[in-house]
Amino acid sequence: MSTDTLLDRFLRYVQIYTTSDHAADGTPSTQQQWDLLRLLRDELTALGAVDVTLTDLGFVLATIPATVNADLPTVAFMAHVDTAPDFSGEGVKPIVHRAYAGGPIVLPDDPKQVLDPDVDPWLTKAIGHDIVSASGTTLLGADDKAGVAIVMSMVAHLLAHPEIPHGPIRVCFNPDEEIGRGVDGLDLKQFGADAAYTFDGEFPGEVNWETFSGDSGHVVIEGVSTHPGTAKKYGMVNALVLAGKLLASLPREGMSPETTELREGYLHPVRMEGNTAHCEVDFILRDFDNDKLAAIGDRLRGLCQGLQASEPRARITCTITPSYRNMGYWLRDDMRPVEFAREAMRAVGLTPESPAIRGGTDGSRLTERGLPTPNLFTGGHNPHGPLEWASVQDMEKAVEVGVRLAQLWAEQGASYPRRYSR
Ligand SMILES: [Zn+2]
């Protein structure tokens, strides 16, 4: 029997370097993610999970067999192993601040990095908790190793307590969430779940069932290249100057990330690369409403058409590609996965809250593909940077929520539609 605590697991996982990489092909995008994936496969096997598999594309799958003899849907719990490429995730040195007393915490490896409750009010709510931070020069990686530790602790608890009644449970640890490709390689038939949850949220009580819908926009500007010494004579058209005009023409107020919040969408340039002859600009487009998202796409196309009309010698193309869709479009049809999560939270003394996520999750893609997958809190805060931290007590609450949720599905979920279970 394992004597690992949730904190032991969390500290072990955050020290494994698993940063993902937007620019890399292949799944997982980085080889180092295999280190944690293999460890999790081995730990699941040691705990006594069955059908433990590590797929060629880097998905750890496992089953906790049902403890009741009834026809019940299969419910899955997931977390991602990669950390965000935005900030270093190599050589993470986690620090445990036992019984946090309030006030600022200076991170030793870069004293300019200070966890400050005046800036991050969640710290005040965690007074008395054991808080884990990084040391100042890396992110912590609670996003999403808090989720990984929660799922592993839940597995350990359920396997050690077969008297807890639940149906079949599947577990998945996946790579590359942070680069938006997290679940593309997941075979839903092999996964075999009828509903799933990601543990990838933040504050206690959080259950998310609405996310942005996202598209990407790709604008290519072909100019006319000549020697600058004879540019007037030969009619140079500078693609960089046109790209600059396009950026300057973007609507700002109410349509940029810097000026929007809550349920407002945006149009956001994220990359520009080129030279006089040829320039490319990438955009992301976001809104909670698919019709409004389409209107943002029309706006970008219109700006490109206007630019084209102003300079007929250039060639300007604008391509808009769907990225992911608001999971709420599907979950609204059958809210049971969300309602059970809310009930589980109340059962452990939390007040459920469902803020709409201004981003996508692995669950956005999974729900769109036919596996309803709301997102649950982990107790991690301020991800993707050096001031990331997590509360041990809130992570433990998340384990309790997961265990309670498994029981609720057995008590009330029998009539839920079977989607991928065999
Ligand atoms: Zn995450």
XYZ file of C-alpha atoms in Angstrom, residues 119-416:
298
model
C -1.823 41.889 -5.702
C -3.167 38.337 -5.477
C -6.144 38.286 -3.086
C -6.407 34.486 -3.277
C -3.365 34.401 -0.983
C -5.429 35.998 1.780
C -7.995 33.227 1.431
C -5.203 30.680 1.859
C -3.972 31.970 5.237
C -3.334 28.946 7.448
C -2.850 26.676 4.431
C 0.381 25.012 3.377
C 1.353 26.903 0.227
C 3.770 25.682 -2.414
C 5.645 28.173 -4.603
C 8.589 28.006 -6.990
C 11.906 29.637 -6.086
C 11.761 32.723 -8.336
C 13.398 31.688 -11.612
C 10.880 29.152 -12.919
C 7.163 28.621 -12.964
C 5.851 26.109 -10.433
C 3.885 23.924 -12.816
C 0.839 23.497 -10.574
C -0.803 23.999 -13.978
C -1.328 21.167 -14.299
C 0.716 18.967 -11.968
C -1.719 19.883 -9.222
C -4.301 18.171 -11.447
C -2.001 15.192 -11.983
C -1.400 14.827 -8.222
C -5.139 15.158 -7.547
C -6.064 12.426 -10.035
C -3.298 10.128 -8.761
C -4.367 10.660 -5.144
C -7.965 10.011 -6.124
C -6.934 6.761 -7.823
C -4.944 5.713 -4.759
C -7.872 6.491 -2.469
C -10.484 4.660 -4.526
C -8.280 1.594 -5.000
C -7.546 1.489 -1.264
C -11.257 1.810 -0.419
C -13.227 -0.680 -2.511
C -16.157 -0.162 -0.141
C -16.789 3.198 -1.837
C -19.492 2.499 -4.445
C -18.685 3.711 -7.951
C -18.970 2.667 -11.574
C -16.091 2.159 -14.020
C -13.577 5.013 -13.943
C -11.008 5.886 -16.565
C -7.946 8.027 -16.049
C -5.974 9.978 -18.658
C -2.773 11.972 -18.422
C -2.094 13.823 -21.659
C 0.700 15.921 -23.160
C 0.657 19.328 -24.871
C -2.410 21.071 -23.458
C -0.533 24.357 -23.254
C 0.100 24.426 -26.998
C -3.512 23.640 -27.839
C -2.915 20.144 -29.161
C -3.524 18.299 -25.908
C -6.198 15.849 -26.921
C -5.927 15.731 -30.695
C -4.176 12.370 -30.456
C -6.582 10.828 -27.947
C -8.568 7.933 -29.408
C -11.977 8.334 -27.785
C -12.976 4.725 -28.441
C -9.801 3.511 -26.738
C -10.412 5.973 -23.902
C -13.925 4.556 -23.573
C -15.528 7.244 -21.404
C -19.070 8.651 -21.482
C -18.261 11.848 -19.607
C -14.974 13.274 -18.381
C -13.542 15.977 -16.162
C -10.275 17.843 -16.453
C -8.704 18.998 -13.195
C -7.160 22.158 -14.650
C -8.984 25.069 -12.985
C -7.974 27.298 -10.104
C -9.992 28.344 -7.052
C -11.926 25.937 -4.789
C -15.489 25.499 -5.978
C -14.707 26.273 -9.606
C -16.482 24.139 -12.210
C -16.213 25.517 -15.731
C -18.573 24.518 -18.498
C -18.212 27.508 -20.832
C -15.036 28.428 -22.662
C -14.203 30.735 -25.515
C -14.712 29.619 -29.073
C -11.479 30.293 -30.929
C -10.361 30.738 -34.533
C -6.963 31.590 -35.917
C -6.388 34.093 -38.704
C -3.453 33.991 -41.108
C -2.790 37.023 -43.324
C -0.217 36.880 -46.106
C 0.897 40.095 -47.787
C 2.867 39.810 -51.026
C 4.519 43.116 -51.879
C 6.667 44.058 -54.864
C 10.380 43.822 -54.161
C 12.922 45.987 -55.967
C 16.309 47.461 -55.128
C 15.568 50.385 -52.806
C 17.853 52.589 -54.939
C 15.464 52.244 -57.857
C 12.286 51.607 -55.862
C 10.479 54.677 -57.211
C 11.231 53.796 -60.814
C 10.288 50.107 -60.519
C 7.331 50.491 -58.169
C 8.325 48.875 -54.911
C 5.407 47.836 -52.701
C 6.703 47.192 -49.178
C 4.856 44.295 -47.510
C 6.081 45.397 -44.053
C 4.559 48.837 -44.454
C 1.240 47.277 -45.469
C 1.378 44.951 -42.464
C 1.960 47.993 -40.274
C -1.116 49.658 -41.776
C -3.162 46.545 -41.126
C -2.117 46.467 -37.466
C -2.800 50.186 -37.102
C -6.296 49.706 -38.530
C -7.310 47.051 -35.983
C -10.234 48.000 -33.761
C -8.824 48.457 -30.272
C -11.439 49.596 -27.763
C -13.737 46.682 -26.969
C -12.063 44.312 -29.397
C -8.515 43.799 -28.096
C -7.480 41.590 -25.157
C -6.158 44.686 -23.380
C -9.592 46.361 -23.378
C -11.968 43.419 -22.891
C -13.009 41.136 -20.024
C -15.753 38.768 -18.864
C -17.869 37.794 -21.884
C -16.328 40.147 -24.447
C -14.439 38.687 -27.374
C -11.375 40.002 -29.198
C -9.192 40.084 -32.290
C -5.520 39.811 -31.347
C -2.327 39.803 -33.468
C 0.112 37.256 -32.044
C 2.949 37.031 -34.571
C 4.372 39.006 -37.475
C 7.251 37.914 -39.643
C 8.530 39.026 -42.994
C 10.502 41.348 -45.209
C 9.862 43.907 -47.919
C 8.615 41.305 -50.356
C 6.529 39.090 -48.134
C 5.006 39.433 -44.710
C 2.758 37.174 -42.636
C 0.646 38.166 -39.651
C -1.087 35.649 -37.357
C -4.144 36.461 -35.309
C -6.265 34.750 -32.720
C -9.997 35.442 -32.655
C -12.064 34.722 -29.550
C -15.674 34.974 -28.411
C -18.111 32.914 -26.329
C -20.735 33.181 -29.071
C -20.055 31.481 -32.395
C -21.997 34.105 -34.400
C -20.038 36.919 -32.784
C -16.823 35.010 -33.475
C -17.810 34.792 -37.146
C -18.414 38.555 -37.130
C -14.896 39.123 -35.785
C -13.598 37.012 -38.686
C -15.609 39.139 -41.121
C -14.093 42.239 -39.571
C -10.553 40.956 -40.179
C -11.403 39.959 -43.759
C -12.907 43.397 -44.325
C -9.755 45.143 -43.103
C -7.670 43.004 -45.453
C -9.972 43.807 -48.359
C -9.712 47.515 -47.585
C -5.927 47.270 -47.517
C -5.952 45.381 -50.795
C -8.147 48.068 -52.388
C -5.704 50.768 -51.217
C -2.779 49.009 -52.923
C -3.879 46.901 -55.929
C -0.269 45.927 -56.769
C 0.005 43.917 -53.539
C -1.602 40.534 -53.037
C -3.272 40.068 -49.678
C -4.946 36.874 -48.508
C -6.720 36.194 -45.231
C -7.447 32.640 -44.069
C -9.505 31.907 -40.953
C -9.358 28.434 -39.407
C -11.416 27.098 -36.481
C -9.388 26.205 -33.361
C -11.930 25.128 -30.745
C -15.508 25.776 -29.690
C -17.275 26.816 -26.484
C -18.117 23.553 -24.678
C -21.313 25.195 -23.413
C -22.957 24.630 -26.807
C -22.983 20.880 -26.068
C -23.154 20.801 -22.268
C -26.300 22.934 -22.212
C -28.154 19.990 -23.809
C -27.481 17.784 -20.793
C -26.095 19.519 -17.736
C -25.768 16.403 -15.564
C -21.933 16.303 -15.645
C -21.924 19.901 -14.388
C -24.723 19.376 -11.886
C -23.009 16.343 -10.362
C -19.805 18.376 -10.032
C -21.685 21.168 -8.288
C -23.327 18.691 -5.949
C -19.958 17.089 -5.152
C -18.526 20.510 -4.307
C -21.424 21.330 -1.989
C -21.045 17.913 -0.356
C -17.479 18.783 0.701
C -18.464 22.239 1.926
C -17.608 24.370 -1.100
C -19.751 26.888 -2.959
C -19.734 25.990 -6.650
C -19.035 28.798 -9.096
C -18.886 28.616 -12.885
C -16.956 31.493 -14.429
C -16.728 31.325 -18.214
C -13.089 30.652 -19.163
C -11.452 33.253 -21.413
C -9.503 30.536 -23.151
C -9.877 26.961 -24.274
C -9.285 23.763 -22.334
C -8.700 20.211 -23.409
C -12.369 19.827 -22.522
C -13.374 22.329 -25.223
C -11.954 20.043 -27.887
C -13.177 16.831 -26.236
C -16.709 18.148 -25.772
C -16.811 19.250 -29.410
C -15.600 15.777 -30.401
C -18.443 14.155 -28.461
C -17.123 13.596 -24.935
C -18.657 16.128 -22.502
C -15.756 17.378 -20.345
C -16.229 20.213 -17.840
C -13.230 21.531 -15.933
C -12.703 21.418 -12.148
C -10.497 23.425 -9.784
C -7.060 22.302 -8.595
C -6.137 24.905 -5.964
C -3.357 26.301 -8.188
C -3.146 30.043 -8.874
C -1.418 32.553 -11.132
C -0.137 30.023 -13.699
C 2.490 30.432 -16.450
C 4.913 32.573 -14.467
C 7.238 32.728 -11.453
C 4.459 33.777 -9.058
C 2.470 30.592 -9.525
C 1.472 28.891 -6.269
C -0.843 26.202 -4.963
C -2.596 25.390 -1.699
C -2.134 21.846 -0.421
C -5.448 21.960 1.443
C -7.316 23.072 -1.689
C -5.692 20.304 -3.720
C -6.871 17.863 -1.049
C -10.386 19.316 -1.345
C -10.249 18.601 -5.066
C -9.453 14.939 -4.327
C -12.510 14.805 -2.059
C -14.611 16.339 -4.834
C -13.404 13.711 -7.290
C -14.157 10.829 -4.920
C -17.614 12.212 -4.166
C -18.226 12.745 -7.881
C -17.439 9.117 -8.634
C -20.102 8.104 -6.105
C -22.690 10.578 -7.419
C -22.386 9.097 -10.906
C -23.103 5.668 -9.417
C -26.069 6.971 -7.421
C -27.696 9.178 -10.079
C -25.990 8.639 -13.435
C -27.305 5.281 -14.658
C -29.515 6.806 -17.353
C -26.761 9.003 -18.774
